[in-house]
Coordinates of C-alpha atoms in Angstrom, one line a residue:
Chain A
X560 CA 11.3 -4.7 -36.2
X561 CA 9.4 -5.8 -38.9
X562 CA 12.7 -7.3 -40.9
X563 CA 13.2 -9.7 -37.7
X564 CA 15.4 -12.7 -38.6
X565 CA 13.9 -16.1 -38.5
X566 CA 16.6 -16.9 -35.5
X567 CA 15.0 -14.1 -34.0
X568 CA 11.2 -15.4 -34.6
X569 CA 11.8 -19.0 -33.5
X570 CA 13.5 -17.3 -30.4
X571 CA 10.6 -15.3 -29.4
X572 CA 8.3 -18.4 -30.1
X573 CA 10.4 -20.2 -27.7
X574 CA 10.1 -17.9 -25.1
X575 CA 6.6 -17.4 -25.1
X576 CA 6.0 -22.0 -25.1
X577 CA 7.9 -21.2 -22.2
X578 CA 6.0 -18.7 -20.7
X579 CA 2.7 -20.8 -21.5
X580 CA 4.0 -23.8 -20.0
X581 CA 5.2 -21.9 -16.6
X582 CA 1.6 -20.5 -16.5
X583 CA -0.8 -23.1 -17.5
X584 CA 1.1 -25.9 -16.1
X585 CA 0.1 -25.7 -12.5
X586 CA -3.8 -24.8 -13.4
X587 CA -3.4 -27.9 -15.8
X588 CA -2.3 -30.6 -12.9
X589 CA -4.9 -29.3 -10.7
X590 CA -7.8 -30.2 -13.3
X591 CA -6.4 -33.3 -14.2
X592 CA -5.4 -34.2 -10.0
X593 CA -8.9 -33.4 -9.8
X594 CA -10.3 -35.6 -12.7
X595 CA -8.5 -39.0 -11.5
X596 CA -9.2 -41.7 -9.4
X597 CA -7.5 -42.7 -5.8
X598 CA -6.0 -45.4 -7.7
X599 CA -4.5 -43.3 -10.2
X600 CA -3.4 -40.3 -8.4
X601 CA -1.5 -42.8 -6.2
X602 CA 0.8 -44.4 -9.2
X603 CA 4.8 -44.3 -8.6
X604 CA 4.4 -42.9 -12.0
X605 CA 2.1 -40.0 -12.4
X606 CA 0.1 -40.4 -15.1
X607 CA -0.4 -36.5 -16.9
X608 CA -3.9 -37.0 -18.3
X609 CA -6.3 -39.2 -16.2
X610 CA -6.5 -42.6 -17.8
X611 CA -10.6 -42.6 -17.2
X612 CA -11.8 -39.4 -16.2
X613 CA -14.3 -39.2 -13.0
X614 CA -16.2 -36.8 -11.3
X615 CA -16.0 -38.6 -8.3
X616 CA -13.7 -36.1 -6.6
X617 CA -16.2 -34.0 -6.7
X618 CA -19.4 -36.1 -5.5
X619 CA -16.2 -37.0 -2.4
X620 CA -15.8 -33.4 -2.0
X621 CA -19.5 -32.1 -1.3
X622 CA -20.2 -35.7 0.2
X623 CA -18.4 -34.2 3.4
X624 CA -20.4 -31.6 4.3
X625 CA -18.5 -29.2 5.3
X626 CA -17.7 -27.9 2.0
X627 CA -21.2 -27.4 0.9
X628 CA -22.2 -25.8 3.8
X629 CA -18.4 -23.7 3.9
X630 CA -19.5 -22.6 0.3
X631 CA -22.8 -21.4 1.6
X632 CA -21.2 -19.6 4.2
X633 CA -18.8 -17.8 2.1
X634 CA -21.8 -17.1 -0.1
X635 CA -23.4 -15.1 2.3
X636 CA -20.5 -13.1 3.6
X637 CA -19.2 -12.3 0.4
X638 CA -22.9 -11.3 -0.9
X639 CA -23.5 -9.3 2.0
X640 CA -20.3 -7.6 2.1
X641 CA -20.9 -6.6 -2.0
X642 CA -23.9 -5.2 -1.0
X643 CA -23.1 -2.9 2.0
X644 CA -19.8 -1.6 0.4
X645 CA -21.9 -0.9 -3.0
X646 CA -24.4 1.0 -0.7
X647 CA -22.2 2.5 1.2
X648 CA -19.5 3.6 -1.0
X649 CA -21.7 5.0 -3.7
X650 CA -22.4 8.1 -1.5
X651 CA -19.2 8.6 -0.7
X652 CA -17.5 8.5 -3.5
X653 CA -19.5 10.9 -4.4
X654 CA -18.7 13.4 -2.0
X655 CA -14.8 12.3 -2.8
X656 CA -15.7 13.4 -6.6
X657 CA -17.4 16.5 -6.2
X658 CA -16.4 18.6 -2.5
X659 CA -12.3 19.6 -2.6
X660 CA -12.7 18.9 1.1
X661 CA -10.4 17.8 4.0
X662 CA -12.3 14.8 4.1
X663 CA -11.8 13.8 0.7
X664 CA -8.3 14.0 0.9
X665 CA -7.9 12.1 4.3
X666 CA -9.8 9.4 2.4
X667 CA -7.5 9.5 -0.5
X668 CA -4.6 8.8 2.0
X669 CA -6.5 6.5 4.0
X670 CA -6.7 4.4 0.2
X671 CA -3.1 4.7 0.0
X672 CA -2.1 3.7 3.7
X673 CA -4.6 0.5 3.5
X674 CA -2.6 -0.7 0.6
X675 CA 0.6 -0.6 2.8
X676 CA 0.0 -1.8 5.7
X677 CA 1.3 -5.0 7.1
X678 CA -2.0 -6.8 8.3
X679 CA -1.0 -7.5 10.9
X680 CA -1.0 -4.6 12.2
X681 CA -4.5 -4.5 12.3
X682 CA -5.8 -7.8 12.8
X683 CA -4.6 -8.3 16.1
X684 CA -6.7 -5.2 17.7
X685 CA -9.6 -6.1 15.1
X686 CA -9.8 -9.2 16.7
X687 CA -9.8 -7.6 20.2
X688 CA -12.2 -5.3 19.2
X689 CA -14.8 -7.9 17.5
X690 CA -14.4 -10.1 21.1
X691 CA -14.9 -6.4 22.9
X692 CA -18.3 -5.9 20.7
X693 CA -19.0 -9.7 21.1
X694 CA -18.9 -10.4 17.4
X695 CA -15.8 -12.6 17.5
X696 CA -16.6 -15.6 15.6
X697 CA -19.8 -14.3 13.9
X698 CA -20.8 -13.3 10.4
X699 CA -21.6 -10.0 11.4
X700 CA -17.4 -9.3 12.6
X701 CA -15.9 -11.0 9.1
X702 CA -18.7 -8.9 7.2
X703 CA -17.5 -5.4 8.9
X704 CA -13.9 -6.4 8.1
X705 CA -14.3 -7.0 4.8
X706 CA -16.6 -4.2 3.6
X707 CA -14.1 -2.0 5.1
X708 CA -11.4 -4.0 3.4
X709 CA -12.9 -3.6 0.0
X710 CA -13.8 0.2 0.1
X711 CA -10.5 1.8 -0.5
X712 CA -10.8 -0.4 -4.2
X713 CA -14.6 0.8 -4.4
X714 CA -14.4 4.5 -3.7
X715 CA -11.1 4.8 -5.4
X716 CA -13.1 3.4 -8.6
X717 CA -16.8 4.7 -8.0
X718 CA -15.1 8.2 -7.4
X719 CA -13.7 8.3 -11.4
X720 CA -17.2 7.1 -12.6
X721 CA -18.3 10.3 -10.9
X722 CA -16.1 12.3 -12.6
X723 CA -16.8 11.5 -15.9
X724 CA -20.7 12.5 -14.8
X725 CA -20.8 16.3 -16.0
X726 CA -22.2 18.1 -13.6
X727 CA -24.7 20.3 -15.4
X728 CA -27.0 17.1 -14.7
X729 CA -26.8 17.4 -11.2
X730 CA -27.3 21.4 -11.8
X731 CA -30.6 20.9 -13.6
X732 CA -31.7 18.8 -11.5
X733 CA -31.2 21.0 -8.5
X734 CA -33.0 23.6 -10.3
X735 CA -35.8 21.6 -10.4
X736 CA -35.7 21.7 -6.7
X737 CA -34.1 18.5 -5.8
X738 CA -31.8 18.1 -3.0
X739 CA -28.7 16.5 -3.3
X740 CA -29.5 13.0 -1.5
X741 CA -32.5 12.9 -3.9
X742 CA -30.4 13.7 -7.3
X743 CA -27.9 11.4 -6.1
X744 CA -30.1 8.3 -6.0
X745 CA -32.0 9.2 -9.4
X746 CA -29.7 11.1 -11.4
X747 CA -26.1 10.1 -10.6
X748 CA -26.5 6.8 -9.1
X749 CA -28.2 5.2 -12.1
X750 CA -25.4 6.4 -14.2
X751 CA -23.0 4.8 -12.2
X752 CA -24.4 1.1 -13.0
X753 CA -21.0 0.1 -14.7
X754 CA -19.1 1.0 -11.8
X755 CA -21.1 -0.5 -9.3
X756 CA -20.8 -3.3 -10.6
X757 CA -17.4 -3.6 -11.4
X758 CA -16.9 -2.5 -7.7
X759 CA -19.4 -4.9 -5.9
X760 CA -18.1 -8.0 -8.1
X761 CA -14.5 -6.7 -7.0
X762 CA -15.8 -6.7 -3.1
X763 CA -17.6 -10.3 -3.9
X764 CA -14.8 -11.8 -5.0
X765 CA -12.0 -10.5 -2.5
X766 CA -14.3 -11.4 0.1
X767 CA -14.7 -15.1 -1.6
X768 CA -10.8 -15.5 -2.3
X769 CA -9.8 -14.0 1.5
X770 CA -8.4 -16.2 4.1
X771 CA -6.1 -14.4 7.0
X772 CA -9.1 -12.6 8.4
X773 CA -11.0 -15.8 8.0
X774 CA -8.4 -17.6 9.9
X775 CA -8.2 -15.3 12.7
X776 CA -11.7 -13.9 13.4
X777 CA -13.9 -17.0 12.6
X778 CA -13.1 -20.5 14.8
X779 CA -16.6 -22.1 14.7
X780 CA -16.2 -24.6 12.1
X781 CA -19.8 -24.2 11.3
X782 CA -19.2 -20.8 10.3
X783 CA -16.0 -21.2 8.4
X784 CA -15.7 -20.2 4.6
X785 CA -14.4 -22.0 2.0
X786 CA -10.8 -20.9 2.4
X787 CA -10.9 -22.4 5.8
X788 CA -12.3 -25.2 5.0
X789 CA -10.1 -25.9 1.8
X790 CA -6.5 -25.4 4.2
X791 CA -8.6 -28.0 6.8
X792 CA -8.1 -30.3 3.9
X793 CA -4.8 -30.2 3.1
X794 CA -3.8 -31.5 6.9
X795 CA -5.7 -34.4 6.6
X796 CA -2.9 -35.2 3.8
X797 CA -2.7 -38.8 2.6
X798 CA -2.8 -39.3 -1.2
X799 CA -6.4 -40.4 -1.5
X800 CA -7.8 -37.0 -0.4
X801 CA -5.7 -34.9 -2.8
X802 CA -9.0 -35.6 -5.7
X803 CA -11.5 -34.1 -3.9
X804 CA -9.3 -31.5 -2.6
X805 CA -8.4 -30.6 -6.2
X806 CA -11.8 -30.8 -7.0
X807 CA -13.0 -28.2 -4.5
X808 CA -10.2 -25.6 -5.2
X809 CA -11.4 -25.9 -8.3
X810 CA -14.9 -25.4 -7.6
X811 CA -13.6 -22.5 -5.3
X812 CA -12.0 -20.7 -8.2
X813 CA -14.9 -20.4 -10.3
X814 CA -16.3 -16.9 -9.2
X815 CA -12.9 -15.5 -9.4
X816 CA -13.0 -16.5 -12.8
X817 CA -16.2 -15.2 -13.7
X818 CA -15.2 -11.8 -12.2
X819 CA -12.4 -11.9 -14.4
X820 CA -13.6 -12.8 -17.6
X821 CA -16.1 -10.1 -17.1
X822 CA -13.3 -7.6 -16.0
X823 CA -10.6 -8.4 -18.9
X824 CA -10.6 -6.2 -20.9
X825 CA -10.5 -3.1 -17.9
X826 CA -8.0 -4.7 -16.3
X827 CA -5.8 -5.2 -19.2
X828 CA -6.9 -2.3 -21.0
X829 CA -5.7 0.1 -17.9
X830 CA -7.3 0.1 -14.8
X831 CA -4.0 -0.6 -12.9
X832 CA -1.8 1.1 -15.9
X833 CA -3.8 3.7 -14.9
X834 CA -4.0 3.4 -11.2
X835 CA -0.1 3.8 -10.8
X836 CA 0.4 6.5 -13.1
X837 CA -2.4 8.2 -12.1
Chain O
X631 CA -24.7 26.6 -19.7
X632 CA -28.3 25.8 -17.9
X633 CA -29.6 25.7 -21.2
X634 CA -27.4 22.9 -22.9
X635 CA -27.3 21.3 -19.1
X636 CA -31.1 20.8 -19.5
X637 CA -30.8 19.5 -23.0
X638 CA -28.8 17.1 -22.4
X639 CA -30.2 15.4 -19.3
X640 CA -31.2 12.0 -19.2
X641 CA -29.0 10.8 -22.0
X642 CA -26.3 8.5 -20.3
X643 CA -24.8 7.8 -23.8
X644 CA -22.6 10.8 -24.6
X645 CA -22.2 11.9 -20.1
X646 CA -19.0 9.7 -20.1
X647 CA -17.0 12.3 -22.5
X648 CA -16.6 15.2 -20.5
X649 CA -15.2 15.1 -17.0
X650 CA -15.6 17.7 -14.7
X651 CA -14.8 18.6 -11.0
X652 CA -17.2 21.0 -9.2
X653 CA -15.8 24.5 -7.4
X654 CA -17.5 24.1 -4.7
X655 CA -19.2 26.6 -3.0
X656 CA -20.6 26.5 0.3
X657 CA -18.1 24.7 3.0
X658 CA -18.7 23.9 6.8
X659 CA -17.2 21.5 8.5
X660 CA -14.0 20.0 7.2
X661 CA -15.3 21.4 4.2
X662 CA -18.3 19.1 3.8
X663 CA -21.6 21.3 3.5
X664 CA -24.8 19.7 5.3
X665 CA -25.4 17.2 2.2
X666 CA -22.0 16.5 1.7
X667 CA -21.5 15.3 5.7
X668 CA -25.4 13.1 5.5
X669 CA -23.3 11.0 2.3
X670 CA -20.0 10.7 3.6
X671 CA -20.4 9.7 6.9
X672 CA -22.3 6.4 6.6
X673 CA -19.4 5.3 4.8
X674 CA -17.5 7.0 7.5
X675 CA -18.1 5.6 10.9
X676 CA -17.1 1.9 9.6
X677 CA -14.1 2.9 8.5
X678 CA -13.2 5.0 11.5
X679 CA -14.0 2.0 13.4
X680 CA -12.8 -0.6 11.8
X681 CA -9.5 0.8 10.4
X682 CA -8.5 3.8 11.2
X683 CA -9.1 2.9 15.3
X684 CA -7.6 -0.8 15.2
X685 CA -4.8 0.8 12.9
X686 CA -3.6 3.5 15.8
X687 CA -4.7 0.6 18.5
X688 CA -2.4 -1.6 16.5
X689 CA 0.8 0.8 16.6
X690 CA 0.0 1.6 20.7
X691 CA -0.3 -2.4 21.1
X692 CA 3.2 -2.3 20.0
X693 CA 4.4 -0.2 23.3
X694 CA 2.3 -2.9 25.6
X695 CA 2.4 -6.3 27.1
X696 CA -0.9 -7.4 25.9
X697 CA -1.3 -11.0 26.2
X698 CA -4.0 -13.6 25.9
X699 CA -5.8 -14.3 29.0
X700 CA -9.1 -14.0 31.1
X701 CA -7.7 -11.9 33.7
X702 CA -3.7 -11.0 32.2
X703 CA -3.4 -6.9 32.6
X704 CA -2.0 -4.7 30.1
X705 CA 0.3 -1.7 30.9
X706 CA 2.6 0.3 28.6
X707 CA 6.4 -1.0 28.6
X708 CA 7.7 1.8 26.4
X709 CA 10.4 -0.1 24.3
X710 CA 10.5 -3.2 25.7
X711 CA 9.0 -5.2 23.1
X712 CA 11.6 -3.4 20.5
X713 CA 14.5 -4.6 22.9
X714 CA 13.4 -7.9 23.2
X715 CA 13.2 -8.2 19.3
X716 CA 16.3 -7.3 19.3
X717 CA 17.7 -10.4 21.3
X718 CA 15.1 -12.4 19.9
X719 CA 16.7 -14.8 17.1
X720 CA 13.6 -15.9 15.7
X721 CA 13.0 -12.5 14.7
X722 CA 15.8 -11.7 12.6
X723 CA 15.6 -14.9 11.2
X724 CA 12.1 -13.9 9.7
X725 CA 13.3 -10.8 8.8
X726 CA 15.6 -12.3 6.8
X727 CA 13.7 -14.4 5.2
X728 CA 11.0 -12.0 4.6
X729 CA 13.5 -10.0 3.1
X730 CA 15.0 -12.6 0.9
X731 CA 11.7 -13.2 -0.1
X732 CA 10.7 -9.9 -0.9
X733 CA 13.4 -8.8 -2.7
X734 CA 13.6 -12.5 -4.9
X735 CA 9.8 -12.3 -5.5
X736 CA 9.7 -8.8 -6.6
X737 CA 12.7 -9.0 -8.8
X738 CA 12.4 -12.2 -10.6
X739 CA 8.5 -11.1 -10.8
X740 CA 9.9 -7.8 -12.5
X741 CA 12.2 -10.0 -15.3
X742 CA 10.0 -12.5 -15.6
X743 CA 7.0 -10.3 -16.3
X744 CA 9.0 -7.6 -18.5
X745 CA 10.3 -10.7 -20.9
X746 CA 6.7 -12.0 -21.3
X747 CA 4.8 -8.1 -21.7
X748 CA 7.4 -7.5 -24.3
X749 CA 6.4 -10.5 -26.0
X750 CA 3.2 -9.8 -25.8
X751 CA 3.3 -6.5 -26.8
X752 CA 4.9 -7.8 -30.5
X753 CA 2.5 -9.3 -33.0
X754 CA 2.9 -12.8 -32.3
X755 CA 1.1 -16.1 -33.1
X756 CA -0.8 -17.2 -30.0
X757 CA -0.6 -14.2 -28.6
X758 CA -4.5 -14.2 -27.4
X759 CA -4.0 -17.6 -25.6
X760 CA -1.0 -15.8 -23.2
X761 CA -2.7 -12.5 -22.4
X762 CA -5.7 -15.0 -21.3
X763 CA -2.9 -17.6 -19.2
X764 CA -1.2 -14.5 -18.3
X765 CA -4.4 -13.6 -16.2
X766 CA -5.4 -17.0 -14.7
X767 CA -3.0 -17.0 -11.6
X768 CA -4.4 -13.4 -10.7
X769 CA -8.0 -14.8 -11.1
X770 CA -7.4 -17.8 -8.4
X771 CA -7.8 -17.1 -4.6
X772 CA -4.6 -17.7 -2.9
X773 CA -5.6 -20.6 -0.9
X774 CA -5.9 -21.9 -4.1
X775 CA -2.6 -21.1 -5.7
X776 CA -0.8 -22.8 -2.6
X777 CA -2.7 -26.3 -2.8
X778 CA -2.5 -26.3 -6.5
X779 CA 1.5 -26.3 -6.3
X780 CA 1.7 -28.5 -3.2
X781 CA -0.1 -31.2 -6.0
X782 CA 2.7 -30.0 -7.9
X783 CA 5.4 -30.0 -5.4
X784 CA 4.2 -33.5 -4.4
X785 CA 6.9 -35.9 -3.1
X786 CA 5.1 -38.9 -5.1
X787 CA 1.5 -37.8 -6.3
X788 CA 3.2 -34.5 -8.0
X789 CA 4.5 -34.1 -11.1
X790 CA 7.5 -31.7 -10.8
X791 CA 9.2 -34.4 -9.6
X792 CA 8.3 -36.4 -12.5
X793 CA 9.2 -34.3 -15.2
X794 CA 12.8 -34.0 -13.4
X795 CA 13.2 -37.2 -13.2
X796 CA 12.3 -37.8 -17.3
X797 CA 14.8 -35.2 -18.0
X798 CA 17.4 -36.4 -15.1
X799 CA 17.9 -33.5 -13.5
X800 CA 17.3 -35.4 -10.5
X801 CA 17.7 -38.9 -9.7
X802 CA 15.4 -39.7 -6.8
X803 CA 11.8 -38.2 -5.7
X804 CA 12.1 -34.3 -3.6
X805 CA 10.0 -33.7 -1.0
X806 CA 10.9 -29.9 -2.2
X807 CA 8.6 -28.5 0.5
X808 CA 9.8 -30.1 3.4
X809 CA 13.6 -29.3 2.5
X810 CA 15.7 -27.4 4.2
X811 CA 17.3 -25.8 1.5
X812 CA 14.8 -26.3 -1.1
X813 CA 11.6 -24.7 0.4
X814 CA 12.0 -21.1 0.3
X815 CA 13.7 -20.9 -3.4
X816 CA 10.0 -23.6 -4.1
X817 CA 8.5 -20.9 -1.9
X818 CA 9.8 -18.0 -3.6
X819 CA 8.9 -19.7 -7.0
X820 CA 5.1 -19.7 -6.5
X821 CA 5.2 -15.9 -5.2
X822 CA 6.5 -15.5 -8.7
X823 CA 3.9 -17.2 -10.3
X824 CA 1.1 -16.0 -8.5
X825 CA 2.4 -12.4 -9.0
X826 CA 3.7 -12.3 -12.7
X827 CA 0.2 -11.3 -14.2
X828 CA -0.4 -7.9 -12.4
X829 CA 3.2 -6.7 -12.8
X830 CA 2.5 -8.3 -17.0
X831 CA -0.4 -6.0 -17.1
X832 CA 1.1 -2.9 -15.4
X833 CA 4.3 -3.4 -18.0
X834 CA 2.2 -4.2 -21.0
X835 CA 0.2 -1.0 -20.2
X836 CA 3.6 1.1 -19.9
X837 CA 4.5 -0.8 -23.0
X838 CA 2.0 0.6 -24.9
X839 CA 2.1 4.1 -24.2
X840 CA 5.8 4.2 -26.2
X841 CA 5.4 5.9 -29.0
X842 CA 5.7 3.5 -32.3
X843 CA 7.5 6.4 -34.5
X844 CA 10.4 6.6 -32.1
X845 CA 10.9 2.8 -32.3
X846 CA 11.0 2.9 -36.4
X847 CA 13.4 6.4 -36.5
X848 CA 15.6 4.6 -33.7
X849 CA 15.7 1.1 -36.0
X850 CA 16.2 3.4 -39.3
X851 CA 19.1 4.9 -37.9
X852 CA 20.4 1.1 -37.5
X853 CA 19.7 1.2 -33.4
X854 CA 20.2 -2.3 -32.3
X855 CA 17.3 -4.2 -30.1
X856 CA 19.1 -3.6 -27.0
X857 CA 19.8 0.3 -28.1
X858 CA 16.2 0.8 -28.5
X859 CA 15.0 -0.7 -25.2
X860 CA 17.8 0.9 -23.7
X861 CA 16.8 4.4 -24.9
X862 CA 13.6 4.7 -26.4
X863 CA 11.2 1.6 -24.5
X864 CA 13.0 2.1 -20.9
X865 CA 13.0 5.8 -20.3
X866 CA 9.4 5.4 -21.5
X867 CA 8.6 2.8 -18.6
X868 CA 11.0 3.9 -16.1
X869 CA 8.3 5.8 -13.9
X870 CA 5.8 3.0 -14.1
X871 CA 8.5 0.2 -13.0
X872 CA 9.6 2.4 -9.8
X873 CA 6.3 2.7 -8.9
X874 CA 5.1 -0.7 -9.4
X875 CA 8.4 -2.8 -8.2
X876 CA 7.7 -0.1 -5.2
X877 CA 4.6 -1.7 -4.1
X878 CA 4.8 -5.0 -5.4
X879 CA 7.4 -5.2 -2.8
X880 CA 5.4 -3.9 0.0
X881 CA 3.1 -6.3 -1.0
X882 CA 5.2 -9.6 -0.7
X883 CA 7.0 -8.4 2.6
X884 CA 3.3 -8.6 3.9
X885 CA 2.5 -11.7 2.4
X886 CA 0.8 -14.2 4.3
X887 CA -1.5 -16.7 2.6
X888 CA 0.5 -17.9 -0.2
X889 CA 3.4 -19.8 2.4
X890 CA 0.7 -20.4 4.9
X891 CA -0.8 -23.0 3.0
X892 CA 2.3 -24.1 1.4
X893 CA 4.6 -24.8 4.6
X894 CA 3.1 -23.0 7.3
X895 CA 6.6 -21.3 7.6
X896 CA 8.3 -24.9 7.8
X897 CA 10.7 -26.9 8.0
X898 CA 12.0 -25.7 10.8
X899 CA 11.2 -21.9 10.2
X900 CA 12.7 -21.7 6.8
X901 CA 10.0 -20.0 5.1
X902 CA 8.5 -18.2 8.3
X903 CA 8.0 -14.7 6.7
X904 CA 7.5 -11.9 9.8
X905 CA 4.0 -12.0 9.0
X906 CA 3.6 -15.7 9.5
X907 CA 6.0 -15.2 12.9
X908 CA 3.9 -12.3 13.9
X909 CA 0.5 -14.6 14.0
X910 CA 2.0 -17.4 15.5
X911 CA 2.9 -15.5 18.5
X912 CA -0.3 -13.4 18.7
X913 CA -2.6 -16.5 18.0
X914 CA -0.6 -19.5 19.2
X915 CA 0.9 -17.9 21.4
X916 CA -1.0 -14.8 22.8
X917 CA 1.9 -12.4 23.1
X918 CA -0.7 -9.4 21.4
X919 CA 1.9 -6.7 23.0
X920 CA 4.7 -8.3 21.0
X921 CA 3.1 -9.3 17.9
X922 CA 2.2 -6.0 17.5
X923 CA 5.7 -4.6 18.1
X924 CA 6.5 -6.6 15.3
X925 CA 4.1 -5.4 12.9
X926 CA 5.5 -1.6 13.7
X927 CA 9.0 -2.6 12.7
X928 CA 7.6 -4.2 9.4
X929 CA 5.9 -0.8 9.4
X930 CA 9.5 1.0 9.5
X931 CA 11.0 -1.1 7.1
X932 CA 8.1 -0.3 4.6
X933 CA 8.1 3.7 5.8
X934 CA 11.9 3.5 3.9
X935 CA 10.0 1.8 0.7
X936 CA 7.0 4.5 0.5
X937 CA 9.2 7.2 1.1
X938 CA 11.4 6.4 -2.4
X939 CA 7.5 5.5 -4.0
X940 CA 6.1 8.8 -2.9
X941 CA 9.7 10.7 -4.2
X942 CA 9.3 9.5 -7.2
X943 CA 5.5 9.9 -8.0
X944 CA 6.8 13.2 -7.0
X945 CA 9.5 13.9 -9.3
X946 CA 6.7 12.4 -11.9
X947 CA 4.4 15.0 -11.4
X948 CA 6.8 17.8 -11.2
X949 CA 8.2 16.2 -14.9
X950 CA 4.7 16.5 -16.3

C-alpha cells in the first residue's frame, strides 16, 4: 500500500472530493439560504454565496412567535426527559450490571426489541393510553414517552460503565455498614459521571430531535415542539418563507451539534462498533 | 481481597481498568434481593406502562376493529383486518415502496459508506475534514435534514436544478419531489445521505480491527488491491457488515420522519412508506385496528430479518 501509483493517489483524492461535496453540499446550501435576502432567494438563477449577507431571516424566524415559544417548549420537554431518564437509569443499570437475574436478561431483550419494532405498533396504543390517562396533549405525556424511549440506550451505556467499577469498592462500603442504595448513591454514582453525562445528553438530543411522537401526541399549538413548528413552516411555502425556514432549521441543529462535538471521539472510537460487535 | 479494596477505595483514576462481574449470593424474586428490587422498580414501572403494555396492546389492536370516535365500540375481529389488508391495493403499494426504499437505501448506503470508510482508513490529506463532515448528517434532526433537502430540490430556488442545468444534464427546472418517477429516487438519495455517517463509522471501526501485518504480508506476496480486500479485509469485517446492514434495513423499513417532511408520501402515494400509510389510516381516518394490523404485518417482515441477524450473532459467538 505504501507504493501506490500517482494515478491511484489521484483517484483516491477525486473520490474523497466527491464524498466531501456530497456530504457538505446540502448543509452549505442551507446556510447559504439562511443568510440571503428574500429578493436574492427569489432570483431565477440562484447565487451560491449570498451577495450581501443578512441575519434578517433569523430575526424574521424569531419574530414569528411560535419559534421562540416552541424552542422554550422543546428545552423544557428535553431537559426534563433527560433528567428523569438519568435518575431512573442509574440504579436500574447498576442492577443490570451486578445481578445475574431474570430481570436483567429480560431488560436486555427489551433493549434489543425496542430498536426494531415499528413505531406504529406502540404509537396508536400510546395515544389511546395517554388519552385515557388524561395525558394526551400535555408535556407530561410526551415526557413519559421520551423517557421510556431513551432508556434502552441509557441503560445499555450506564451498565457498561458500572461494569468497569471494581466490586471491591462496594464490598468495602458494605463492610462499613452502608446499604446498597446508600453505596450506590455515595460510591458508585460519582464514578459514573462521564457515563451519566453521555446518557443524559443522548436523552436530551433524542427528545429535542424527535418528531413522530410529538406529531401524534401534541395538538395544541402552544405546546408544540420545534420539529413540529418547523414542519408547519413548510406548509406556508412561498419562496420568501424559505429564508426564515432555513434560519430556524439551523437554530434547531445547535443542540445536536454540541452533543456530537462532545461525543465525537466516543462515537468514532467505537461506541457503535462495540454495540454491533458485543 | 478486602485489604486491597480498602486501599484503593476513593481513587477513581485507576478504577476504569478492571471490569468485574459480581457473583450474586442471595436471590429471591426474579433473581433480585430486596435492594435490587428497590433500585430496579422505579425504572421498571414507566417501562412496563409506556413500552411493554402499549406494545402488547398494539399487537392485540391489530385483531380488533378499533376506531376513532366517541361512541365507537371495539370488538375482536380475528383475522378480518388481515383479509382486508390483502385486498387493499394501497397496502400492497406501500409495502412495495417500503421494500424498495429499505433495500435501495440499505444497499446504496452500504457501498457508499464502505468506499468512504476505506478512504478514511488510509493516510490522506483532508482526512480529518472528511471524518468531521461524515458525522454532520448524523448530528442533524431528521426534520431539519428533510427541510434542508427540500431547499436543495426546490424547483426554482434550489441549487440542484441550477447545477444540473449548468452541466447540461437537464434542460429545464425539474420539480423533483413532485414528479411521479423521480420522487422515490430523490427521497432514497436523502435516505442514503442521512444514514451514511453511522454506517461509515461502524465500518471504519471494523476496518481498524483488521491486522496491518496481514495486509503487508499479502502485498509482499504480490496480491492485488482487490485480492487483498477479498481475502484479508472482507473476512475480517463480514460479521460487522451482516449485523449492521440487517439493522439498517430494519430501521429504514421503519422510517417515517424524513419522508414525511420531504413529500408526506406524495405525489399520489409514490413515496408512501408503510409507516406513513399506517399513520394516515390511524390519525387521519381513525382506523386504529386496521393501522395496528399493518404494524403487525410489518413485524412479520422484520422478524425474518431479525432471525437472520440473530443467527449471525450466534454463529459469531460460537466462532469466538
